[in-house]
Coordinates of C-alpha atoms in Angstrom, one line a residue:
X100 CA -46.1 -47.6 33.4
X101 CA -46.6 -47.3 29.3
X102 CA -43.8 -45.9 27.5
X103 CA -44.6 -42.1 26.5
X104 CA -45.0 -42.2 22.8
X105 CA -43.5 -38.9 21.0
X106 CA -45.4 -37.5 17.8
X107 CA -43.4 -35.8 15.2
X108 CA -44.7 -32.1 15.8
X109 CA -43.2 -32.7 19.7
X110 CA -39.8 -34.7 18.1
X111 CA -39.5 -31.2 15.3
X112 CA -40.2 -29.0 18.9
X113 CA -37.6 -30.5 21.0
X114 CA -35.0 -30.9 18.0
X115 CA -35.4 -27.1 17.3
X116 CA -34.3 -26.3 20.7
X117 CA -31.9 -28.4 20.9
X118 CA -30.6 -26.9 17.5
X119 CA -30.8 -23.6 19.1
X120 CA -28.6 -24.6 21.9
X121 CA -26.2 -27.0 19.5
X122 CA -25.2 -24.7 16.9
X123 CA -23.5 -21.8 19.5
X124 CA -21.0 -23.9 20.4
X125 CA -20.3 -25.3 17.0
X126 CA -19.3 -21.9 15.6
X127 CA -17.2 -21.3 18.6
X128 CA -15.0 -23.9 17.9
X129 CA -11.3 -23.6 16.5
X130 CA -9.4 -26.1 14.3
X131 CA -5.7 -24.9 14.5
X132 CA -4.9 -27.9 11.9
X133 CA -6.6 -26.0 9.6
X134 CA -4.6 -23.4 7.6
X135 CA -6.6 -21.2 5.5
X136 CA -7.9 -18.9 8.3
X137 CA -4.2 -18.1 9.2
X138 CA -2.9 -17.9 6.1
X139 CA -5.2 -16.0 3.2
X140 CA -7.2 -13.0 3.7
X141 CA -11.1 -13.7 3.7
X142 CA -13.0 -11.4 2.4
X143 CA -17.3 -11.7 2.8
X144 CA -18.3 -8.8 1.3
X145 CA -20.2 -10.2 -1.6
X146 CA -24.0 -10.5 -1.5
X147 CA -25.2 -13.5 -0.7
X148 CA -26.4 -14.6 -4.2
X149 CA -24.0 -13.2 -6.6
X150 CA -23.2 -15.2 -9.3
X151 CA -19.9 -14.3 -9.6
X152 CA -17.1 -12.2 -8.7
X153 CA -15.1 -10.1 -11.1
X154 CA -11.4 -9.3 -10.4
X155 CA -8.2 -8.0 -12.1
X156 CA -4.7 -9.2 -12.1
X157 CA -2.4 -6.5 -13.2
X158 CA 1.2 -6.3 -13.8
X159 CA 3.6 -2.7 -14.2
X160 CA 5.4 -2.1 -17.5
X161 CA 7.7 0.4 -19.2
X162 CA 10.7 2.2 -17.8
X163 CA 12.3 5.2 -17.7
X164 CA 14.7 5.9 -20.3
X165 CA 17.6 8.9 -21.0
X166 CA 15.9 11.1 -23.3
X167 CA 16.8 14.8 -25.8
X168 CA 14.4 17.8 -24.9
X169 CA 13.9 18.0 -28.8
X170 CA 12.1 14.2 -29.0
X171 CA 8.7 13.5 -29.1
X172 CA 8.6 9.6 -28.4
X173 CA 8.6 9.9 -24.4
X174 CA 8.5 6.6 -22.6
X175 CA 5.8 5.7 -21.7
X176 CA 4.6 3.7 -18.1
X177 CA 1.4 1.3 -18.2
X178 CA 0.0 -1.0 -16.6
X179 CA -1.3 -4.6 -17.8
X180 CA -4.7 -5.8 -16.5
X181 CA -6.0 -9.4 -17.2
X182 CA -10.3 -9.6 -16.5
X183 CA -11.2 -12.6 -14.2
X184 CA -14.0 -14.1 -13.3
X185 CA -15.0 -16.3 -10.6
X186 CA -18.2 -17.8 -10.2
X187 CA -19.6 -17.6 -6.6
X188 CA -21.0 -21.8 -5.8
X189 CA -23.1 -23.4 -3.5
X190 CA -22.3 -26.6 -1.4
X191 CA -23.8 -28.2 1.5
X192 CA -23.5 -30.3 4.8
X193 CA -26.1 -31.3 7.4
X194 CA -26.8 -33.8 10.8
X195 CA -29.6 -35.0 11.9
X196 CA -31.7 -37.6 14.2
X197 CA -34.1 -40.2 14.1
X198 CA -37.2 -40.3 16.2
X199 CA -36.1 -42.9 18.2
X200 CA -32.7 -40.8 19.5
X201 CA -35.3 -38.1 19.9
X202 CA -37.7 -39.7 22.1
X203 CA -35.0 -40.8 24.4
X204 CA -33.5 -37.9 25.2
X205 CA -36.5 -36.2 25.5
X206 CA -37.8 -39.1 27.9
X207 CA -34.3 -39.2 29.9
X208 CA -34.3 -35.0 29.9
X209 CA -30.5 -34.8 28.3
X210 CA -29.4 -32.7 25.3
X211 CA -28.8 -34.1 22.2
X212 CA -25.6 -34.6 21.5
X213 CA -23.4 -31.7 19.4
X214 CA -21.1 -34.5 17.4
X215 CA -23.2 -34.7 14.4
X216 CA -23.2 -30.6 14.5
X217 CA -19.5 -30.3 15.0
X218 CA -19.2 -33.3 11.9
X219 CA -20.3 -31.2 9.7
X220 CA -19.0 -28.4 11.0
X221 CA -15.2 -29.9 10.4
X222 CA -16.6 -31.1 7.5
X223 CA -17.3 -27.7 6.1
X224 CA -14.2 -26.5 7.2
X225 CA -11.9 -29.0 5.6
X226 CA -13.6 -28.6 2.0
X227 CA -12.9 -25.0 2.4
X228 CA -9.2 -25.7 3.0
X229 CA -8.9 -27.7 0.4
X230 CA -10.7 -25.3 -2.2
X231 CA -8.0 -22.5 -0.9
X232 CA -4.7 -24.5 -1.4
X233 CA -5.8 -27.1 -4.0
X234 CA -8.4 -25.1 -6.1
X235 CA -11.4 -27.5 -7.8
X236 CA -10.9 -28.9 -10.9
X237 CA -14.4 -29.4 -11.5
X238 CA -15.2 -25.8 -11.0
X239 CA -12.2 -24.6 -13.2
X240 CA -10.7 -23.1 -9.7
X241 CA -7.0 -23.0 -8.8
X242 CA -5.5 -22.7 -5.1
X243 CA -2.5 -20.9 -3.5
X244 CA -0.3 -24.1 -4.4
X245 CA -0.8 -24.3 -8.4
X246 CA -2.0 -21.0 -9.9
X247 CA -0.8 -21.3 -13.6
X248 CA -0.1 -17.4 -13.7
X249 CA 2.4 -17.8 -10.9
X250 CA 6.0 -17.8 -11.4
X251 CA 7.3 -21.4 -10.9
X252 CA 11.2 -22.4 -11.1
X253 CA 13.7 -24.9 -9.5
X254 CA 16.1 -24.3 -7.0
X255 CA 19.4 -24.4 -7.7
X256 CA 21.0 -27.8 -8.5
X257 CA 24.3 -27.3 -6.9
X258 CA 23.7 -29.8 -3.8
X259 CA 25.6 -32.8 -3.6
X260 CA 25.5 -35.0 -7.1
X261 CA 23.6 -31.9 -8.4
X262 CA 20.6 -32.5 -6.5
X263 CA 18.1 -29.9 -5.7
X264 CA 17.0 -31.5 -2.4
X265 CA 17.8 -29.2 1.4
X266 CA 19.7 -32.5 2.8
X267 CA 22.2 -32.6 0.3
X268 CA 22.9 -28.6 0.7
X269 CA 24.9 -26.4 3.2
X270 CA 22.9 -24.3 5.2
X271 CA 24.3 -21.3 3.5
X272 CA 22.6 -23.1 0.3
X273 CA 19.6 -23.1 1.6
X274 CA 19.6 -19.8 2.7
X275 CA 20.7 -18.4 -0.9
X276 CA 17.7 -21.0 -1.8
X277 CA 15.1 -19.3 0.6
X278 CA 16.6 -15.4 -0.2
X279 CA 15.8 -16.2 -3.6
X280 CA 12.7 -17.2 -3.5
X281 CA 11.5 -14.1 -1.7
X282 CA 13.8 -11.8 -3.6
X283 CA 12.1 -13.0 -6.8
X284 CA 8.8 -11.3 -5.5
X285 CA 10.7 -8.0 -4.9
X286 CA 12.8 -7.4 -8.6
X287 CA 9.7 -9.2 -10.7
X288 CA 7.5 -6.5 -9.5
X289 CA 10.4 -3.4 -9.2
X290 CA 10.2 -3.4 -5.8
X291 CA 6.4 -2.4 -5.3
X292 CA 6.0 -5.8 -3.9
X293 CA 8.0 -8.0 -1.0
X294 CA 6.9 -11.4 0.7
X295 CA 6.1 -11.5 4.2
X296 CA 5.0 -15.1 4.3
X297 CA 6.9 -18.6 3.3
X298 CA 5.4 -21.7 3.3
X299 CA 7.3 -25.0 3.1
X300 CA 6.4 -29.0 3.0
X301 CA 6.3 -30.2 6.4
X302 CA 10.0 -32.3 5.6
X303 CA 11.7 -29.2 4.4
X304 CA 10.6 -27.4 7.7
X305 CA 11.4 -30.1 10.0
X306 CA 15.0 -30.5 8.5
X307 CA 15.6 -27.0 8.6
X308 CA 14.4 -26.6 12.2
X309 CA 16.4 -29.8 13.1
X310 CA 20.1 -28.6 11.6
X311 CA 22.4 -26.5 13.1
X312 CA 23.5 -23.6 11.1
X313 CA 27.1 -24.7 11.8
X314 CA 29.5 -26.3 13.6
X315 CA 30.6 -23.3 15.3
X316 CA 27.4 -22.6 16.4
X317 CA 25.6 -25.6 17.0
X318 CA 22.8 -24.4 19.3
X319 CA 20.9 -22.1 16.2
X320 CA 19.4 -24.1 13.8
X321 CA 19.4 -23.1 10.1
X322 CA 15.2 -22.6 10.3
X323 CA 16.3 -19.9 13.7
X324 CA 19.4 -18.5 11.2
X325 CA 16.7 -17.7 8.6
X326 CA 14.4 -16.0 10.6
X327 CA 17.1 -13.4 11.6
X328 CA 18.5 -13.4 8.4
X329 CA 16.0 -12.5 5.7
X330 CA 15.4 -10.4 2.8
X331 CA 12.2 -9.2 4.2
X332 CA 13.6 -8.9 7.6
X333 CA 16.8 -6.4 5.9
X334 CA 14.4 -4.5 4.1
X335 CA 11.1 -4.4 6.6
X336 CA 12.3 -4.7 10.1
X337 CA 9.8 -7.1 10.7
X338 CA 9.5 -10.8 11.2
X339 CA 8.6 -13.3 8.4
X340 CA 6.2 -15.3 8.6
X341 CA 7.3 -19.3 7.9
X342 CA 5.0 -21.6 8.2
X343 CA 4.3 -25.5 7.1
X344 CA 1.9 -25.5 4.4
X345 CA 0.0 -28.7 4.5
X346 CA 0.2 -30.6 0.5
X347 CA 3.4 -28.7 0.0
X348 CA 5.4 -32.1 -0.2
X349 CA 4.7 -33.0 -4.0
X350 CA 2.6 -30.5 -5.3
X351 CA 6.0 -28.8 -7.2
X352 CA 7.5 -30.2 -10.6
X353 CA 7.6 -33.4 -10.6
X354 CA 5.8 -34.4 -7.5
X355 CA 8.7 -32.5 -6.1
X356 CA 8.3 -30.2 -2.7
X357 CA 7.1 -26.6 -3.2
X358 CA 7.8 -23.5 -1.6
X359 CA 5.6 -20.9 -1.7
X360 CA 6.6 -17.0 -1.1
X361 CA 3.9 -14.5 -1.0
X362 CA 2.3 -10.9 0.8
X363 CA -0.6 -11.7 2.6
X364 CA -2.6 -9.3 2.0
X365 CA -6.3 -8.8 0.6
X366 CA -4.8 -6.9 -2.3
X367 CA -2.4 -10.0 -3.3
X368 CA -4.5 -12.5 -2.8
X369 CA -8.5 -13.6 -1.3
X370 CA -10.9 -16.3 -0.4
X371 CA -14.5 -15.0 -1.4
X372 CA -16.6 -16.3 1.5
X373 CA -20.0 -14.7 1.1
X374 CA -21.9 -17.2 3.5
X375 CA -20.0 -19.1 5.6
X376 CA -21.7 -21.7 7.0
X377 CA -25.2 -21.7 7.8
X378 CA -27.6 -24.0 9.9
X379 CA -30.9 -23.8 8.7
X380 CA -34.3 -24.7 11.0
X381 CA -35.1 -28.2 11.4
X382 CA -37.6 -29.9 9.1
X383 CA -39.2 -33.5 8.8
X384 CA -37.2 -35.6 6.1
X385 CA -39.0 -38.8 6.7
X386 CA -41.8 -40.3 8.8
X387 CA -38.9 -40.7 11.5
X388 CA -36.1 -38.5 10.3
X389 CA -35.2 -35.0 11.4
X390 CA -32.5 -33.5 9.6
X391 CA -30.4 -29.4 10.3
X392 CA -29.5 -28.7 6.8
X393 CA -26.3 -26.6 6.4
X394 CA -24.9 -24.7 3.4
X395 CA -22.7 -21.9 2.3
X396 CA -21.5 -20.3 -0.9
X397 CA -17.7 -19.7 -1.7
X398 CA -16.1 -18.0 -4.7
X399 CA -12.9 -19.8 -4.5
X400 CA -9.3 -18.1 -4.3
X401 CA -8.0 -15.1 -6.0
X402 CA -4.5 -14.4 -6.4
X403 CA -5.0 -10.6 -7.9
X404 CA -1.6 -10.1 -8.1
X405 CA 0.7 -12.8 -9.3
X406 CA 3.8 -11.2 -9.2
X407 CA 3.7 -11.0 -5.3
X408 CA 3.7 -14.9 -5.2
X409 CA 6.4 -17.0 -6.2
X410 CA 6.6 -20.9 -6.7
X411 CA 10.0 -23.1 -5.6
X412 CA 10.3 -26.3 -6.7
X413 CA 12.6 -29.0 -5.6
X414 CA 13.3 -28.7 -1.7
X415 CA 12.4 -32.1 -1.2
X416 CA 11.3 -35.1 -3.1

């Protein structure tokens, strides 16, 4: 029997079905390894083809002072505002077949396979991630781990040998350490702000969910003696959030580990994700190519309000 011989107006048919029964299942898939969904607000609202997207950070001055009913110089309240702009950019990521892969499944009657789909979907999905923490250089862009208007300090030095480092520390050290770090969001914006969220390198996290908090009581470690001993927890009633921020481990002074305190919340701080990714129909690249292009257009990360994130160098190193 001759071998059926596939044109490419049948190969673009059956790939387009396939497409149509592929890309379903791609977007229904979850990476928990991946952070930025969990951990930044995403906001979509901006057309499709803006340019750019225009934001304010703004910071509250002035306070109130004694004052004579006679005077005429009242204090006065403002507020600061700095004008930011971010420009909205397009990237890109496809799969595709050959006519040969084509013809066979067609021939054998089997689906083409959704790897290549789900490729590029993790592909997408891990240049996103790194745009969010890590910013782009090339695009002028900063990320949640190294936004110059961001408070950044060192912890304390008073561990063993004056090291800044968890393991040379009591627990009650790093406790002080952590307290501070979230504190510093609360009295550097009078209160109108308080963390709800702490990420740590993976090392500092381990080690403080490996400890015990003492020797008297051996069974709670120092990470369990945190979460029911917190400034946010005092002041809220409600849990905080700590969570291992992947890239954490160096990205302080001096290579050093970073921790990062901040609200997450849309007001604080966004990801401008006007098109996420998108799967566009299948066309001919080559006398025996089919390709799905994919694209989508990001605005990278806003941090609006600077004072509700804080930078902590030093935990680890």
């Amino acid at each position: 029997m001759p071998m059926e011989i596939m044109d490419a107006q049948s190969a673009l048919s059956f790939v387009t079905r396939q497409a149509a029964h592929i890309e379903p299942q791609v977007y229904q898939i979850k990476y928990p390894d991946l952070q930025y969904t969990d951990l930044v607000p995403i906001d979509t609202s901006a057309g499709e083809w803006a340019d750019t997207v225009e934001f304010y950070s703004s910071d509250k001055v002035g306070e109130a002072k004694w004052f004579n009913h006679t005077a005429r110089d009242v204090p006065r309240a403002d507020v600061t505002r700095t004008q930011h702009s971010h420009s909205i950019e397009m990237a890109a990521i496809g799969y595709g077949y050959t006519l040969a892969e084509i013809g066979k499944a067609s021939r054998l009657g089997i689906n083409l396979s959704a790897d290549r789909a789900m490729s590029a979907r993790r592909a997408y999905e891990e240049f996103v991630d790194s745009i969010v923490f890590n910013g782009d250089t090339g695009k002028g862009w900063t990320g949640l781990y190294n936004d110059a208007n961001v408070n950044a300090a060192n912890m304390a030095n008073d561990g063993t040998g004056d090291s800044r480092l968890w393991s040379t520390k009591t627990p009650t050290q790093i406790l002080r350490d952590i307290n501070e770090g979230l504190t510093a969001v609360v009295t550097g914006t009078r209160r109108t702000e308080i963390a709800d969220t702490l990420l740590l390198p993976l090392t500092g996290y381990t080690y403080i969910g490996s400890q015990p908090m003492s020797v008297e009581n051996p069974n709670m470690t120092i990470l369990q003696f945190v979460l029911q001993n917190n400034i946010y927890t005092a002041m809220t009633g409600r849990p905080l959030t700590i969570k291992v921020g992947d890239g954490l481990e160096d990205a302080g002074s001096g290579s050093t580990g970073r921790m990062v305190a901040y609200r997450k919340d849309p007001q604080v701080l966004k990801l401008h994700l006007p098109v996420p990714l998108r799967f566009l129909p299948v066309w001919q690249t080559g006398p025996m190519a089919f390709e799905v292009p994919g694209y989508f257009r990001l605005g990278g990360l806003e941090i609006r309000l600077p004072g509700a994130v804080k930078y902590r160098d030093g935990l680890v190193g």
